Amino acid sequence: MALLPILQYPDPRLHTVAAPVSVVNDEIRSLIKDMSDTMHAAPGVGLAATQVDVHRRVIIIDLSETRDRLRVFINPEIIASSGKSDCEEGCLSVPGIFEKVTRAERITVRALDAQGKPFELDADGMLAVCIQHEMDHLEGKVFVEYLSRLKQRRILAKLRKQRQRVM
Ligand code: GNR
Ligand code: NI
């Protein structure tokens, strides 16, 4: 079991645009295993490779109560989306901050699985929110960037205070 350090906002490495995976090999599967260990330990319901400073297009999500239904999306693309919906979001890279973000309500995503096999998935609810949140990480975007500049400044101040307290 390997736990990877999670980059903390405003680390500039969180703004890196991830490169596509050209071959889904054992190196990628090993990354997925380490990401899964890291996400489950955190605990979180999703994780993008960007957050562990690996700038490849890999995201994982596990919304199950039993934490044993890992979904893997390699080179994910949203091929259809509709509706709008608000959800209170959090992020392992922005600990202790929860804010409402508006996203598409329903999406169809196309990706490769951990065997390199293409699949398509229709998602709504929390799964659709998480896929969009994780895909933003691959573009170097963190959810707080949807908020007003005032809110962003307040969040930065709060994070700085939180970190002072633990150091
Ligand atoms: O654990 C997480 N919870 C969460 C809650 C609402 C909306 C999105 C998320 S994703 C987040 C884990 C994370 O930071 N993924 O990038
Ligand atoms: Ni996140």
PDB file of C-alpha atoms and ligand atoms in Angstrom:
ATOM      1  CA  MET A   1       0.000   0.000   0.000  1.00  0.00           C
ATOM      2  CA  ALA A   2       1.419   3.328  -1.039  1.00  0.00           C
ATOM      3  CA  LEU A   3      -0.022   6.611   0.158  1.00  0.00           C
ATOM      4  CA  LEU A   4       0.916   9.546  -2.030  1.00  0.00           C
ATOM      5  CA  PRO A   5       1.086  13.149  -0.775  1.00  0.00           C
ATOM      6  CA  ILE A   6      -1.855  15.256  -1.999  1.00  0.00           C
ATOM      7  CA  LEU A   7      -0.943  18.706  -3.342  1.00  0.00           C
ATOM      8  CA  GLN A   8      -2.559  21.482  -1.325  1.00  0.00           C
ATOM      9  CA  TYR A   9      -4.137  24.574  -2.899  1.00  0.00           C
ATOM     10  CA  PRO A  10      -2.687  27.077  -3.874  1.00  0.00           C
ATOM     11  CA  ASP A  11       0.225  24.845  -4.959  1.00  0.00           C
ATOM     12  CA  PRO A  12       1.006  26.012  -8.537  1.00  0.00           C
ATOM     13  CA  ARG A  13       1.430  22.370  -9.649  1.00  0.00           C
ATOM     14  CA  LEU A  14      -2.381  22.021  -9.323  1.00  0.00           C
ATOM     15  CA  HIS A  15      -2.593  24.263 -12.401  1.00  0.00           C
ATOM     16  CA  THR A  16      -0.731  21.831 -14.656  1.00  0.00           C
ATOM     17  CA  VAL A  17      -2.680  20.512 -17.662  1.00  0.00           C
ATOM     18  CA  ALA A  18      -2.383  16.706 -17.683  1.00  0.00           C
ATOM     19  CA  ALA A  19      -1.152  14.810 -20.759  1.00  0.00           C
ATOM     20  CA  PRO A  20      -3.177  11.972 -22.338  1.00  0.00           C
ATOM     21  CA  VAL A  21      -2.235   8.380 -21.510  1.00  0.00           C
ATOM     22  CA  SER A  22      -1.010   6.745 -24.730  1.00  0.00           C
ATOM     23  CA  VAL A  23      -0.828   3.159 -23.447  1.00  0.00           C
ATOM     24  CA  VAL A  24      -2.688   1.738 -20.448  1.00  0.00           C
ATOM     25  CA  ASN A  25       0.082  -0.439 -19.002  1.00  0.00           C
ATOM     26  CA  ASP A  26       1.183  -1.748 -15.595  1.00  0.00           C
ATOM     27  CA  GLU A  27       2.741   1.614 -14.739  1.00  0.00           C
ATOM     28  CA  ILE A  28      -0.694   3.246 -15.103  1.00  0.00           C
ATOM     29  CA  ARG A  29      -2.379   0.399 -13.159  1.00  0.00           C
ATOM     30  CA  SER A  30       0.194   0.832 -10.384  1.00  0.00           C
ATOM     31  CA  LEU A  31      -0.579   4.574 -10.312  1.00  0.00           C
ATOM     32  CA  ILE A  32      -4.308   3.749 -10.073  1.00  0.00           C
ATOM     33  CA  LYS A  33      -3.656   1.388  -7.129  1.00  0.00           C
ATOM     34  CA  ASP A  34      -1.654   4.048  -5.269  1.00  0.00           C
ATOM     35  CA  MET A  35      -4.292   6.697  -6.055  1.00  0.00           C
ATOM     36  CA  SER A  36      -7.013   4.366  -4.776  1.00  0.00           C
ATOM     37  CA  ASP A  37      -5.132   3.713  -1.508  1.00  0.00           C
ATOM     38  CA  THR A  38      -4.576   7.464  -1.138  1.00  0.00           C
ATOM     39  CA  MET A  39      -8.207   8.396  -1.884  1.00  0.00           C
ATOM     40  CA  HIS A  40      -9.630   5.776   0.479  1.00  0.00           C
ATOM     41  CA  ALA A  41      -7.241   6.729   3.291  1.00  0.00           C
ATOM     42  CA  ALA A  42      -7.944  10.470   2.965  1.00  0.00           C
ATOM     43  CA  PRO A  43     -10.938   9.703   2.887  1.00  0.00           C
ATOM     44  CA  GLY A  44     -12.367  11.071  -0.347  1.00  0.00           C
ATOM     45  CA  VAL A  45     -14.812  10.006  -3.043  1.00  0.00           C
ATOM     46  CA  GLY A  46     -12.636  10.997  -5.998  1.00  0.00           C
ATOM     47  CA  LEU A  47      -9.073  11.774  -6.947  1.00  0.00           C
ATOM     48  CA  ALA A  48      -7.314  13.072 -10.052  1.00  0.00           C
ATOM     49  CA  ALA A  49      -3.694  12.159 -10.823  1.00  0.00           C
ATOM     50  CA  THR A  50      -2.939  15.913 -10.848  1.00  0.00           C
ATOM     51  CA  GLN A  51      -3.553  15.972  -7.084  1.00  0.00           C
ATOM     52  CA  VAL A  52      -0.720  13.503  -6.489  1.00  0.00           C
ATOM     53  CA  ASP A  53       1.567  15.470  -8.838  1.00  0.00           C
ATOM     54  CA  VAL A  54       1.282  13.015 -11.737  1.00  0.00           C
ATOM     55  CA  HIS A  55       0.202  14.989 -14.781  1.00  0.00           C
ATOM     56  CA  ARG A  56      -1.515  12.261 -16.787  1.00  0.00           C
ATOM     57  CA  ARG A  57      -5.234  12.027 -17.647  1.00  0.00           C
ATOM     58  CA  VAL A  58      -6.345   9.551 -14.976  1.00  0.00           C
ATOM     59  CA  ILE A  59      -9.204   9.996 -12.502  1.00  0.00           C
ATOM     60  CA  ILE A  60     -10.811   7.633 -10.023  1.00  0.00           C
ATOM     61  CA  ILE A  61     -14.122   7.785  -8.158  1.00  0.00           C
ATOM     62  CA  ASP A  62     -15.666   5.576  -5.477  1.00  0.00           C
ATOM     63  CA  LEU A  63     -19.071   6.672  -4.220  1.00  0.00           C
ATOM     64  CA  SER A  64     -19.964   3.317  -2.623  1.00  0.00           C
ATOM     65  CA  GLU A  65     -20.626   3.073   1.117  1.00  0.00           C
ATOM     66  CA  THR A  66     -18.450  -0.021   1.198  1.00  0.00           C
ATOM     67  CA  ARG A  67     -15.571   1.762  -0.603  1.00  0.00           C
ATOM     68  CA  ASP A  68     -15.046  -1.175  -2.892  1.00  0.00           C
ATOM     69  CA  ARG A  69     -16.528   0.015  -6.202  1.00  0.00           C
ATOM     70  CA  LEU A  70     -13.706   1.904  -7.792  1.00  0.00           C
ATOM     71  CA  ARG A  71     -14.482   3.621 -11.087  1.00  0.00           C
ATOM     72  CA  VAL A  72     -11.491   4.418 -13.286  1.00  0.00           C
ATOM     73  CA  PHE A  73     -11.548   6.924 -16.153  1.00  0.00           C
ATOM     74  CA  ILE A  74      -8.482   7.288 -18.359  1.00  0.00           C
ATOM     75  CA  ASN A  75      -8.453  10.093 -20.973  1.00  0.00           C
ATOM     76  CA  PRO A  76     -12.055  11.012 -20.044  1.00  0.00           C
ATOM     77  CA  GLU A  77     -14.109  13.182 -22.417  1.00  0.00           C
ATOM     78  CA  ILE A  78     -17.580  14.595 -21.889  1.00  0.00           C
ATOM     79  CA  ILE A  79     -19.439  13.873 -25.116  1.00  0.00           C
ATOM     80  CA  ALA A  80     -22.852  15.165 -24.026  1.00  0.00           C
ATOM     81  CA  SER A  81     -24.214  17.237 -21.191  1.00  0.00           C
ATOM     82  CA  SER A  82     -27.510  18.800 -20.174  1.00  0.00           C
ATOM     83  CA  GLY A  83     -29.176  20.732 -17.398  1.00  0.00           C
ATOM     84  CA  LYS A  84     -27.678  22.667 -14.520  1.00  0.00           C
ATOM     85  CA  SER A  85     -27.457  21.747 -10.893  1.00  0.00           C
ATOM     86  CA  ASP A  86     -25.842  23.099  -7.725  1.00  0.00           C
ATOM     87  CA  CYS A  87     -23.879  20.980  -5.310  1.00  0.00           C
ATOM     88  CA  GLU A  88     -21.845  21.772  -2.231  1.00  0.00           C
ATOM     89  CA  GLU A  89     -18.357  20.621  -3.182  1.00  0.00           C
ATOM     90  CA  GLY A  90     -15.217  19.880  -1.233  1.00  0.00           C
ATOM     91  CA  CYS A  91     -11.734  18.900  -2.377  1.00  0.00           C
ATOM     92  CA  LEU A  92      -8.879  16.963  -0.805  1.00  0.00           C
ATOM     93  CA  SER A  93      -6.564  19.703  -2.093  1.00  0.00           C
ATOM     94  CA  VAL A  94      -8.645  22.383  -0.314  1.00  0.00           C
ATOM     95  CA  PRO A  95      -9.349  20.761   3.075  1.00  0.00           C
ATOM     96  CA  GLY A  96     -12.168  22.066   5.247  1.00  0.00           C
ATOM     97  CA  ILE A  97     -13.720  24.256   2.535  1.00  0.00           C
ATOM     98  CA  PHE A  98     -17.195  23.474   1.163  1.00  0.00           C
ATOM     99  CA  GLU A  99     -18.873  25.727  -1.385  1.00  0.00           C
ATOM    100  CA  LYS A 100     -21.718  25.500  -3.861  1.00  0.00           C
ATOM    101  CA  VAL A 101     -20.734  25.047  -7.519  1.00  0.00           C
ATOM    102  CA  THR A 102     -23.064  24.912 -10.542  1.00  0.00           C
ATOM    103  CA  ARG A 103     -22.353  22.195 -13.091  1.00  0.00           C
ATOM    104  CA  ALA A 104     -24.134  20.190 -15.772  1.00  0.00           C
ATOM    105  CA  GLU A 105     -26.802  17.940 -14.248  1.00  0.00           C
ATOM    106  CA  ARG A 106     -26.364  15.009 -16.643  1.00  0.00           C
ATOM    107  CA  ILE A 107     -23.330  14.037 -18.665  1.00  0.00           C
ATOM    108  CA  THR A 108     -22.181  11.272 -20.956  1.00  0.00           C
ATOM    109  CA  VAL A 109     -18.515  10.504 -20.516  1.00  0.00           C
ATOM    110  CA  ARG A 110     -16.270   8.444 -22.768  1.00  0.00           C
ATOM    111  CA  ALA A 111     -13.046   7.043 -21.325  1.00  0.00           C
ATOM    112  CA  LEU A 112     -10.748   4.027 -21.157  1.00  0.00           C
ATOM    113  CA  ASP A 113     -10.951   1.584 -18.259  1.00  0.00           C
ATOM    114  CA  ALA A 114      -7.959   0.137 -16.364  1.00  0.00           C
ATOM    115  CA  GLN A 115      -7.549  -2.472 -19.136  1.00  0.00           C
ATOM    116  CA  GLY A 116      -7.431   0.223 -21.823  1.00  0.00           C
ATOM    117  CA  LYS A 117     -10.891  -0.674 -23.086  1.00  0.00           C
ATOM    118  CA  PRO A 118     -13.135   2.219 -24.194  1.00  0.00           C
ATOM    119  CA  PHE A 119     -16.511   2.669 -22.513  1.00  0.00           C
ATOM    120  CA  GLU A 120     -19.283   5.254 -22.295  1.00  0.00           C
ATOM    121  CA  LEU A 121     -21.241   6.104 -19.177  1.00  0.00           C
ATOM    122  CA  ASP A 122     -24.328   8.258 -18.535  1.00  0.00           C
ATOM    123  CA  ALA A 123     -24.095   9.946 -15.158  1.00  0.00           C
ATOM    124  CA  ASP A 124     -26.201  12.234 -13.032  1.00  0.00           C
ATOM    125  CA  GLY A 125     -26.330  13.203  -9.365  1.00  0.00           C
ATOM    126  CA  MET A 126     -23.153  12.953  -7.307  1.00  0.00           C
ATOM    127  CA  LEU A 127     -21.384  10.842  -9.933  1.00  0.00           C
ATOM    128  CA  ALA A 128     -21.837  13.559 -12.570  1.00  0.00           C
ATOM    129  CA  VAL A 129     -20.594  16.197 -10.094  1.00  0.00           C
ATOM    130  CA  CYS A 130     -17.509  14.142  -9.219  1.00  0.00           C
ATOM    131  CA  ILE A 131     -16.595  13.346 -12.826  1.00  0.00           C
ATOM    132  CA  GLN A 132     -16.740  17.058 -13.692  1.00  0.00           C
ATOM    133  CA  HIS A 133     -14.783  18.021 -10.542  1.00  0.00           C
ATOM    134  CA  GLU A 134     -12.051  15.453 -11.297  1.00  0.00           C
ATOM    135  CA  MET A 135     -11.890  16.357 -14.998  1.00  0.00           C
ATOM    136  CA  ASP A 136     -11.346  19.997 -14.009  1.00  0.00           C
ATOM    137  CA  HIS A 137      -8.263  18.903 -12.034  1.00  0.00           C
ATOM    138  CA  LEU A 138      -6.831  17.418 -15.253  1.00  0.00           C
ATOM    139  CA  GLU A 139      -7.227  20.869 -16.843  1.00  0.00           C
ATOM    140  CA  GLY A 140      -5.445  22.468 -13.890  1.00  0.00           C
ATOM    141  CA  LYS A 141      -8.643  23.848 -12.403  1.00  0.00           C
ATOM    142  CA  VAL A 142      -9.648  23.707  -8.722  1.00  0.00           C
ATOM    143  CA  PHE A 143     -13.330  24.192  -7.736  1.00  0.00           C
ATOM    144  CA  VAL A 144     -12.646  27.383  -5.754  1.00  0.00           C
ATOM    145  CA  GLU A 145     -11.802  29.080  -9.064  1.00  0.00           C
ATOM    146  CA  TYR A 146     -15.554  29.126  -9.836  1.00  0.00           C
ATOM    147  CA  LEU A 147     -16.147  31.338  -6.791  1.00  0.00           C
ATOM    148  CA  SER A 148     -15.967  35.132  -6.507  1.00  0.00           C
ATOM    149  CA  ARG A 149     -12.543  36.717  -5.948  1.00  0.00           C
ATOM    150  CA  LEU A 150     -13.697  37.777  -2.497  1.00  0.00           C
ATOM    151  CA  LYS A 151     -14.580  34.184  -1.575  1.00  0.00           C
ATOM    152  CA  GLN A 152     -11.299  32.945  -3.020  1.00  0.00           C
ATOM    153  CA  ARG A 153      -9.354  35.419  -0.875  1.00  0.00           C
ATOM    154  CA  ARG A 154     -11.267  34.365   2.229  1.00  0.00           C
ATOM    155  CA  ILE A 155     -10.557  30.720   1.459  1.00  0.00           C
ATOM    156  CA  LEU A 156      -6.836  31.395   1.030  1.00  0.00           C
ATOM    157  CA  ALA A 157      -6.757  33.224   4.373  1.00  0.00           C
ATOM    158  CA  LYS A 158      -8.612  30.363   6.094  1.00  0.00           C
ATOM    159  CA  LEU A 159      -6.277  27.738   4.622  1.00  0.00           C
ATOM    160  CA  ARG A 160      -3.232  29.727   5.752  1.00  0.00           C
ATOM    161  CA  LYS A 161      -4.643  29.900   9.289  1.00  0.00           C
ATOM    162  CA  GLN A 162      -5.490  26.175   9.316  1.00  0.00           C
ATOM    163  CA  ARG A 163      -1.928  25.335   8.257  1.00  0.00           C
ATOM    164  CA  GLN A 164      -0.389  27.601  10.874  1.00  0.00           C
ATOM    165  CA  ARG A 165      -2.369  25.729  13.495  1.00  0.00           C
ATOM    166  CA  VAL A 166      -1.012  22.307  12.464  1.00  0.00           C
ATOM    167  CA  MET A 167       2.618  23.469  12.119  1.00  0.00           C
TER     168      MET A 167
HETATM  169  O1  GNR B   1     -13.878  13.756  -1.580  1.00  0.00           O
HETATM  170  C1  GNR B   1     -14.396  14.594  -2.324  1.00  0.00           C
HETATM  171  N1  GNR B   1     -15.681  14.961  -2.114  1.00  0.00           N
HETATM  172  C2  GNR B   1     -16.408  15.745  -2.993  1.00  0.00           C
HETATM  173  C3  GNR B   1     -17.606  16.272  -2.534  1.00  0.00           C
HETATM  174  C4  GNR B   1     -18.382  17.065  -3.372  1.00  0.00           C
HETATM  175  C5  GNR B   1     -17.966  17.287  -4.662  1.00  0.00           C
HETATM  176  C6  GNR B   1     -16.766  16.788  -5.129  1.00  0.00           C
HETATM  177  C7  GNR B   1     -15.990  16.007  -4.294  1.00  0.00           C
HETATM  178  S1  GNR B   1     -14.505  15.347  -4.874  1.00  0.00           S
HETATM  179  C8  GNR B   1     -13.611  15.232  -3.397  1.00  0.00           C
HETATM  180  C9  GNR B   1     -12.267  14.556  -3.608  1.00  0.00           C
HETATM  181  C10 GNR B   1     -11.414  15.418  -4.503  1.00  0.00           C
HETATM  182  O2  GNR B   1     -10.834  16.412  -4.138  1.00  0.00           O
HETATM  183  N2  GNR B   1     -11.317  15.082  -5.737  1.00  0.00           N
HETATM  184  O3  GNR B   1     -10.611  15.822  -6.589  1.00  0.00           O
HETATM  185 NI    NI B   2     -10.662  17.836  -5.866  1.00  0.00          NI
END
